[in-house]
Short mmCIF file of C-alpha atoms in Angstrom, two decimals:
data_model
loop_
_atom_site.label_atom_id
_atom_site.label_comp_id
_atom_site.label_asym_id
_atom_site.label_seq_id
_atom_site.Cartn_x
_atom_site.Cartn_y
_atom_site.Cartn_z
CA UNK A 1029 -3.74 -0.53 -22.04
CA UNK A 1030 -1.51 -3.18 -20.44
CA UNK A 1031 -2.79 -6.14 -18.41
CA UNK A 1032 -0.60 -7.46 -15.56
CA UNK A 1033 -1.59 -10.51 -13.48
CA UNK A 1034 -0.10 -11.36 -10.09
CA UNK A 1035 -0.76 -14.39 -7.91
CA UNK A 1036 -0.50 -14.21 -4.11
CA UNK A 1037 -1.05 -16.65 -1.26
CA UNK A 1038 -2.27 -14.50 1.61
CA UNK A 1039 -1.37 -15.85 5.06
CA UNK A 1040 -4.07 -15.43 7.71
CA UNK A 1041 -3.41 -14.40 11.32
CA UNK A 1042 -5.49 -17.33 12.56
CA UNK A 1043 -7.03 -20.44 11.05
CA UNK A 1044 -10.35 -19.21 9.66
CA UNK A 1045 -13.23 -21.65 10.03
CA UNK A 1046 -16.82 -21.42 8.81
CA UNK A 1047 -19.50 -24.14 8.74
CA UNK A 1048 -18.04 -25.81 5.62
CA UNK A 1049 -14.26 -25.26 5.63
CA UNK A 1050 -11.10 -24.09 7.42
CA UNK A 1051 -8.20 -22.19 5.83
CA UNK A 1052 -4.79 -20.82 6.86
CA UNK A 1053 -3.91 -19.25 3.49
CA UNK A 1054 -6.09 -17.43 0.98
CA UNK A 1055 -4.95 -17.59 -2.69
CA UNK A 1056 -5.62 -14.30 -4.45
CA UNK A 1057 -5.32 -12.78 -7.92
CA UNK A 1058 -4.34 -9.13 -8.36
CA UNK A 1059 -5.10 -7.53 -11.73
CA UNK A 1060 -3.28 -4.35 -12.74
CA UNK A 1061 -4.29 -2.27 -15.75
CA UNK A 1062 -1.78 0.36 -16.93
CA UNK A 1063 -2.55 3.25 -19.27
CA UNK A 1064 -1.29 6.81 -19.77
CA UNK A 1065 0.98 6.66 -16.73
CA UNK A 1066 -1.79 5.43 -14.42
CA UNK A 1067 -2.42 2.02 -12.85
CA UNK A 1068 -5.69 0.55 -11.64
CA UNK A 1069 -5.85 -2.48 -9.33
CA UNK A 1070 -8.43 -5.20 -8.77
CA UNK A 1071 -8.62 -8.43 -6.80
CA UNK A 1072 -10.49 -11.72 -6.57
CA UNK A 1073 -9.76 -14.56 -4.17
CA UNK A 1074 -10.17 -18.27 -4.85
CA UNK A 1075 -13.16 -20.09 -3.37
CA UNK A 1076 -13.84 -23.85 -3.30
CA UNK A 1077 -17.59 -23.38 -2.69
CA UNK A 1078 -17.80 -21.56 -6.04
CA UNK A 1079 -15.21 -23.85 -7.66
CA UNK A 1080 -12.90 -20.94 -8.48
CA UNK A 1081 -9.07 -21.00 -8.37
CA UNK A 1082 -6.45 -18.36 -9.18
CA UNK A 1083 -4.96 -20.39 -12.08
CA UNK A 1084 -8.45 -20.68 -13.61
CA UNK A 1085 -8.97 -16.92 -13.37
CA UNK A 1086 -5.56 -16.19 -14.87
CA UNK A 1087 -6.20 -18.60 -17.74
CA UNK A 1088 -9.56 -17.00 -18.52
CA UNK A 1089 -8.08 -13.49 -18.52
CA UNK A 1090 -5.13 -14.53 -20.67
CA UNK A 1091 -7.54 -15.87 -23.29
CA UNK A 1092 -8.96 -12.38 -23.81
CA UNK A 1093 -5.78 -10.35 -23.24
CA UNK A 1094 -6.06 -8.77 -26.69
CA UNK A 1095 -9.69 -7.75 -26.14
CA UNK A 1096 -8.76 -6.17 -22.81
CA UNK A 1097 -5.61 -4.42 -23.96
CA UNK A 1098 -7.25 -2.91 -27.04
CA UNK A 1099 -9.99 -1.31 -24.91
CA UNK A 1100 -9.34 2.32 -24.09
CA UNK A 1101 -11.27 5.18 -22.47
CA UNK A 1102 -14.62 3.40 -22.44
CA UNK A 1103 -16.84 3.97 -19.42
CA UNK A 1104 -16.78 1.12 -16.87
CA UNK A 1105 -20.36 0.21 -17.81
CA UNK A 1106 -19.45 -0.13 -21.49
CA UNK A 1107 -16.24 -2.03 -20.70
CA UNK A 1108 -18.06 -4.47 -18.39
CA UNK A 1109 -20.79 -5.15 -20.96
CA UNK A 1110 -18.12 -5.76 -23.60
CA UNK A 1111 -16.14 -8.22 -21.43
CA UNK A 1112 -19.09 -10.01 -19.81
CA UNK A 1113 -19.79 -12.42 -22.72
CA UNK A 1114 -16.19 -13.67 -22.49
CA UNK A 1115 -16.18 -14.11 -18.69
CA UNK A 1116 -19.80 -14.86 -17.73
CA UNK A 1117 -18.62 -18.34 -16.67
CA UNK A 1118 -15.96 -16.79 -14.39
CA UNK A 1119 -17.43 -13.89 -12.42
CA UNK A 1120 -14.46 -13.87 -10.04
CA UNK A 1121 -12.05 -13.04 -12.89
CA UNK A 1122 -14.54 -10.49 -14.22
CA UNK A 1123 -14.64 -8.88 -10.77
CA UNK A 1124 -10.86 -8.48 -10.52
CA UNK A 1125 -10.78 -6.95 -14.00
CA UNK A 1126 -13.77 -4.66 -13.35
CA UNK A 1127 -12.28 -3.36 -10.09
CA UNK A 1128 -9.02 -2.57 -11.84
CA UNK A 1129 -10.82 -0.82 -14.71
CA UNK A 1130 -12.98 1.29 -12.37
CA UNK A 1131 -9.87 2.25 -10.41
CA UNK A 1132 -7.95 3.19 -13.56
CA UNK A 1133 -10.89 5.12 -15.03
CA UNK A 1134 -11.31 7.23 -11.88
CA UNK A 1135 -7.57 7.92 -11.64
CA UNK A 1136 -7.57 9.15 -15.22
CA UNK A 1137 -10.45 11.47 -14.29
CA UNK A 1138 -8.47 12.76 -11.30
CA UNK A 1139 -11.11 11.68 -8.77
CA UNK A 1140 -11.69 9.18 -6.02
CA UNK A 1141 -14.19 6.55 -7.12
CA UNK A 1142 -16.94 7.68 -4.74
CA UNK A 1143 -16.48 11.24 -6.00
CA UNK A 1144 -16.89 10.07 -9.59
CA UNK A 1145 -20.17 8.43 -8.54
CA UNK A 1146 -21.30 11.61 -6.71
CA UNK A 1147 -21.58 9.78 -3.38
CA UNK A 1148 -21.13 11.57 -0.07
CA UNK A 1149 -19.37 9.75 2.78
CA UNK A 1150 -20.67 11.51 5.90
CA UNK A 1151 -22.91 8.61 6.97
CA UNK A 1152 -20.78 5.62 6.08
CA UNK A 1153 -21.59 2.52 8.16
CA UNK A 1154 -19.01 0.90 10.43
CA UNK A 1155 -17.53 -2.41 9.33
CA UNK A 1156 -17.82 -5.48 11.48
CA UNK A 1157 -14.94 -7.80 12.37
CA UNK A 1158 -15.38 -11.52 11.83
CA UNK A 1159 -14.85 -14.20 14.47
CA UNK A 1160 -14.55 -17.61 12.77
CA UNK A 1161 -15.70 -20.88 14.33
CA UNK A 1162 -13.26 -22.18 16.94
CA UNK A 1163 -13.28 -23.26 20.57
CA UNK A 1164 -15.12 -20.76 22.76
CA UNK A 1165 -11.82 -19.89 24.43
CA UNK A 1166 -10.23 -19.14 21.07
CA UNK A 1167 -13.20 -17.07 19.91
CA UNK A 1168 -13.07 -15.02 23.12
CA UNK A 1169 -9.32 -14.50 22.70
CA UNK A 1170 -9.86 -13.24 19.13
CA UNK A 1171 -12.32 -10.65 20.43
CA UNK A 1172 -9.94 -9.61 23.18
CA UNK A 1173 -7.11 -9.36 20.65
CA UNK A 1174 -9.10 -6.77 18.68
CA UNK A 1175 -11.84 -4.94 20.62
CA UNK A 1176 -14.43 -3.83 18.04
CA UNK A 1177 -17.90 -2.19 18.01
CA UNK A 1178 -19.52 -4.89 15.79
CA UNK A 1179 -18.59 -8.56 15.53
CA UNK A 1180 -19.76 -10.94 12.83
CA UNK A 1181 -19.78 -14.39 14.39
CA UNK A 1182 -19.59 -17.49 12.22
CA UNK A 1183 -21.85 -20.27 13.46
CA UNK A 1184 -23.31 -23.55 12.18
CA UNK A 1185 -22.35 -25.85 15.06
CA UNK A 1186 -24.43 -27.85 17.56
CA UNK A 1187 -23.55 -25.37 20.31
CA UNK A 1188 -24.42 -22.07 18.61
CA UNK A 1189 -26.54 -20.50 21.35
CA UNK A 1190 -24.06 -21.52 24.05
CA UNK A 1191 -21.25 -19.94 22.03
CA UNK A 1192 -23.03 -16.59 21.71
CA UNK A 1193 -24.04 -16.61 25.39
CA UNK A 1194 -20.40 -17.05 26.38
CA UNK A 1195 -19.12 -14.42 23.93
CA UNK A 1196 -21.71 -11.94 25.21
CA UNK A 1197 -20.12 -12.13 28.69
CA UNK A 1198 -16.96 -10.52 27.29
CA UNK A 1199 -18.24 -7.59 25.21
CA UNK A 1200 -21.12 -5.14 24.74
CA UNK A 1201 -20.48 -5.00 20.98
CA UNK A 1202 -23.24 -5.56 18.43
CA UNK A 1203 -23.32 -9.15 17.18
CA UNK A 1204 -24.18 -10.30 13.68
CA UNK A 1205 -24.56 -14.03 13.03
CA UNK A 1206 -23.56 -15.85 9.84
CA UNK A 1207 -24.54 -19.52 9.79
CA UNK A 1208 -23.34 -20.07 6.19
CA UNK A 1209 -26.33 -22.27 5.25
CA UNK A 1210 -25.89 -24.40 8.38
CA UNK A 1211 -29.40 -24.27 9.92
CA UNK A 1212 -32.94 -25.51 9.20
CA UNK A 1213 -36.26 -23.64 9.37
CA UNK A 1214 -37.29 -24.37 12.97
CA UNK A 1215 -33.70 -24.01 14.13
CA UNK A 1216 -33.46 -20.57 12.56
CA UNK A 1217 -36.79 -19.35 13.95
CA UNK A 1218 -36.01 -20.64 17.45
CA UNK A 1219 -32.40 -19.45 17.40
CA UNK A 1220 -33.54 -15.98 16.36
CA UNK A 1221 -35.64 -15.68 19.53
CA UNK A 1222 -32.68 -16.52 21.77
CA UNK A 1223 -30.15 -14.53 19.76
CA UNK A 1224 -32.25 -11.38 19.80
CA UNK A 1225 -32.08 -11.49 23.62
CA UNK A 1226 -28.28 -11.65 23.27
CA UNK A 1227 -27.95 -8.43 21.28
CA UNK A 1228 -27.79 -9.90 17.78
CA UNK A 1229 -28.64 -7.43 15.00
CA UNK A 1230 -29.41 -9.84 12.14
CA UNK A 1231 -28.87 -13.35 10.79
CA UNK A 1232 -27.01 -13.89 7.54
CA UNK A 1233 -27.91 -16.82 5.25
CA UNK A 1234 -28.96 -19.32 7.93
CA UNK A 1235 -30.25 -21.92 5.44
CA UNK A 1236 -29.23 -23.50 2.15
CA UNK A 1237 -29.16 -21.12 -0.77
CA UNK A 1238 -31.81 -22.69 -3.02
CA UNK A 1239 -34.41 -23.53 -0.35
CA UNK A 1240 -36.77 -20.67 -1.24
CA UNK A 1241 -39.82 -22.11 0.56
CA UNK A 1242 -37.79 -22.31 3.75
CA UNK A 1243 -36.52 -18.76 3.29
CA UNK A 1244 -40.09 -17.48 2.92
CA UNK A 1245 -41.22 -19.33 6.06
CA UNK A 1246 -38.37 -17.88 8.10
CA UNK A 1247 -38.94 -14.43 6.57
CA UNK A 1248 -42.52 -14.52 7.91
CA UNK A 1249 -41.70 -15.74 11.41
CA UNK A 1250 -38.17 -14.66 12.39
CA UNK A 1251 -37.91 -12.01 15.08
CA UNK A 1252 -34.57 -10.97 13.58
CA UNK A 1253 -33.91 -9.64 10.05
CA UNK A 1254 -32.49 -12.22 7.63
CA UNK A 1255 -29.84 -11.16 5.11
CA UNK A 1256 -29.23 -13.18 1.93
CA UNK A 1257 -25.68 -14.10 0.96
CA UNK A 1258 -25.37 -17.41 -0.90
CA UNK A 1259 -28.94 -16.86 -2.16
CA UNK A 1260 -27.96 -13.54 -3.76
CA UNK A 1261 -25.08 -14.01 -6.18
CA UNK A 1262 -25.88 -12.18 -9.43
CA UNK A 1263 -28.14 -9.31 -10.45
CA UNK A 1264 -31.16 -11.50 -11.19
CA UNK A 1265 -31.12 -12.83 -7.62
CA UNK A 1266 -32.02 -9.51 -6.00
CA UNK A 1267 -35.64 -9.65 -7.14
CA UNK A 1268 -35.88 -13.30 -5.99
CA UNK A 1269 -34.86 -12.22 -2.48
CA UNK A 1270 -37.77 -9.79 -2.21
CA UNK A 1271 -40.29 -11.16 0.34
CA UNK A 1272 -37.85 -13.97 1.19
CA UNK A 1273 -35.17 -11.91 2.95
CA UNK A 1274 -35.01 -8.53 4.66
CA UNK A 1275 -31.78 -7.57 2.93
CA UNK A 1276 -29.03 -8.72 0.59
CA UNK A 1277 -25.28 -9.08 1.01
CA UNK A 1278 -23.64 -8.30 -2.34
CA UNK A 1279 -20.25 -9.94 -2.87
CA UNK A 1280 -18.33 -8.26 -5.68
CA UNK A 1281 -16.47 -11.43 -6.68
CA UNK A 1282 -19.72 -13.33 -7.08
CA UNK A 1283 -21.57 -10.75 -9.16
CA UNK A 1284 -18.66 -9.68 -11.38
CA UNK A 1285 -17.38 -6.47 -9.78
CA UNK A 1286 -18.31 -2.94 -8.79
CA UNK A 1287 -20.25 -2.23 -11.98
CA UNK A 1288 -22.97 -4.88 -11.45
CA UNK A 1289 -22.62 -4.54 -7.66
CA UNK A 1290 -23.79 -0.94 -7.86
CA UNK A 1291 -26.79 -2.00 -9.94
CA UNK A 1292 -27.68 -4.72 -7.41
CA UNK A 1293 -27.58 -2.22 -4.55
CA UNK A 1294 -29.80 0.20 -6.47
CA UNK A 1295 -32.30 -2.59 -7.24
CA UNK A 1296 -32.33 -3.72 -3.61
CA UNK A 1297 -33.08 -0.18 -2.44
CA UNK A 1298 -35.99 0.09 -4.87
CA UNK A 1299 -37.43 -3.15 -3.44
CA UNK A 1300 -37.07 -1.92 0.15
CA UNK A 1301 -34.32 -4.40 1.00
CA UNK A 1302 -31.47 -3.55 3.35
CA UNK A 1303 -28.13 -3.30 1.55
CA UNK A 1304 -24.84 -4.87 2.58
CA UNK A 1305 -21.54 -5.66 0.90
CA UNK A 1306 -19.31 -8.42 2.18
CA UNK A 1307 -15.75 -9.48 1.49
CA UNK A 1308 -14.06 -12.80 0.70
CA UNK A 1309 -10.84 -12.37 2.74
CA UNK A 1310 -9.33 -10.00 0.19
CA UNK A 1311 -6.29 -7.86 0.79
CA UNK A 1312 -6.52 -4.06 0.96
CA UNK A 1313 -6.83 -4.06 -2.85
CA UNK A 1314 -10.31 -5.61 -2.80
CA UNK A 1315 -11.29 -3.98 0.49
CA UNK A 1316 -10.50 -0.49 -0.86
CA UNK A 1317 -12.88 -1.07 -3.76
CA UNK A 1318 -15.69 -2.02 -1.37
CA UNK A 1319 -15.09 1.18 0.61
CA UNK A 1320 -16.34 3.38 -2.21
CA UNK A 1321 -19.77 1.73 -2.04
CA UNK A 1322 -20.17 2.56 1.67
CA UNK A 1323 -22.45 5.59 1.16
CA UNK A 1324 -25.07 3.27 -0.38
CA UNK A 1325 -24.98 0.62 2.34
CA UNK A 1326 -26.81 -0.15 5.57
CA UNK A 1327 -24.22 -2.70 6.68
CA UNK A 1328 -20.75 -3.73 5.57
CA UNK A 1329 -18.37 -6.61 6.23
CA UNK A 1330 -14.99 -5.46 4.90
CA UNK A 1331 -12.54 -6.86 7.42
CA UNK A 1332 -10.66 -9.16 5.02
CA UNK A 1333 -7.34 -7.33 5.19
CA UNK A 1334 -7.57 -7.19 9.00
CA UNK A 1335 -7.60 -11.00 9.06
CA UNK A 1336 -4.25 -11.22 7.23
CA UNK A 1337 -0.89 -11.80 8.88
CA UNK A 1338 0.64 -9.52 6.25
CA UNK A 1339 -1.05 -7.26 3.70
CA UNK A 1340 0.15 -6.73 0.12
CA UNK A 1341 -1.13 -3.18 -0.44
CA UNK A 1342 -2.01 0.15 1.09
CA UNK A 1343 -5.29 1.95 0.46
CA UNK A 1344 -8.18 2.49 2.84
CA UNK A 1345 -7.45 2.05 6.53
CA UNK A 1346 -9.82 0.78 9.21
CA UNK A 1347 -9.73 1.61 12.90
CA UNK A 1348 -12.39 0.55 15.40
CA UNK A 1349 -14.82 -0.04 12.53
CA UNK A 1350 -14.31 3.39 10.93
CA UNK A 1351 -13.04 3.38 7.33
CA UNK A 1352 -10.67 6.16 6.21
CA UNK A 1353 -9.91 6.75 2.53
CA UNK A 1354 -6.50 7.06 0.93
CA UNK A 1355 -5.40 10.45 -0.40
CA UNK A 1356 -4.91 8.84 -3.81
CA UNK A 1357 -7.54 8.87 -6.54
CA UNK A 1358 -9.45 5.85 -7.80
CA UNK A 1359 -9.75 3.25 -5.06
CA UNK A 1360 -6.55 4.63 -3.52
CA UNK A 1361 -4.53 1.42 -3.75
CA UNK A 1362 -0.76 1.02 -3.99
CA UNK A 1363 0.89 -2.40 -4.00
CA UNK A 1364 3.58 -2.87 -1.34
#
């Protein structure tokens, strides 16, 4: 098996702002694994909050090139368990590698990934489209630029309720709110009351990740469901979120890929938590991997490639929230 690493700097259509940062470009690593005439592709983007860069990921993968390239025809579970000890300090790199291996494995089996997992796609949820923090005029113009059935709105400002009230005047779409750890307990409880009146479906990670007492207080009193994001990073976090959140947002780059991501979703379901997968502004490479988990999800945020000025791959396509799969096997990705 051959390992190929590619570095990209993905240009965004608009400056993307959340409560803690603004970006115009998203650095990204694409991993390709080649074997027996097939290629599998995976992706992980850099992220300052998690102190991860593309050069770091590439360096960590290069260190174990021999271990990777001498692996052949193992199941994804076995491969992940074998690689994990080498990359447990770099889950982003592990994710890119795991996505590529799952893709390659399914292609060798002559199946789409969701077919290999025996999932059916008839009831796949719609994906939302994210509106980053900006002036109200700019946020409205982004919605008008791409009419959509569900918007995920980034908040964490001093004018959050006013922003949502104004946005509501311009669309009947479902709203989801992501405060990216920007609120406190009373603020979250009070905001939930107002936001519910404005057609908001749920709140994502309103408070700081490690403030578990605050999460429990809000869990008890919020009139809207609360979904964990920064509080749910790896597999062990799912159980912690029980009775502190109503659901979990699994990010593949944070947990180390599809292989542990599937396990997290299964655990969440057993605990009665709502299941969601989110993206980290990946290209269609990463987004296509997420698509194969859709049958197991209540909600999904997989708009990363839609936020790009120019994509680097083909794979799944998304129109008005509906995800359509590629005709190709595996995740269906081809690099442009």
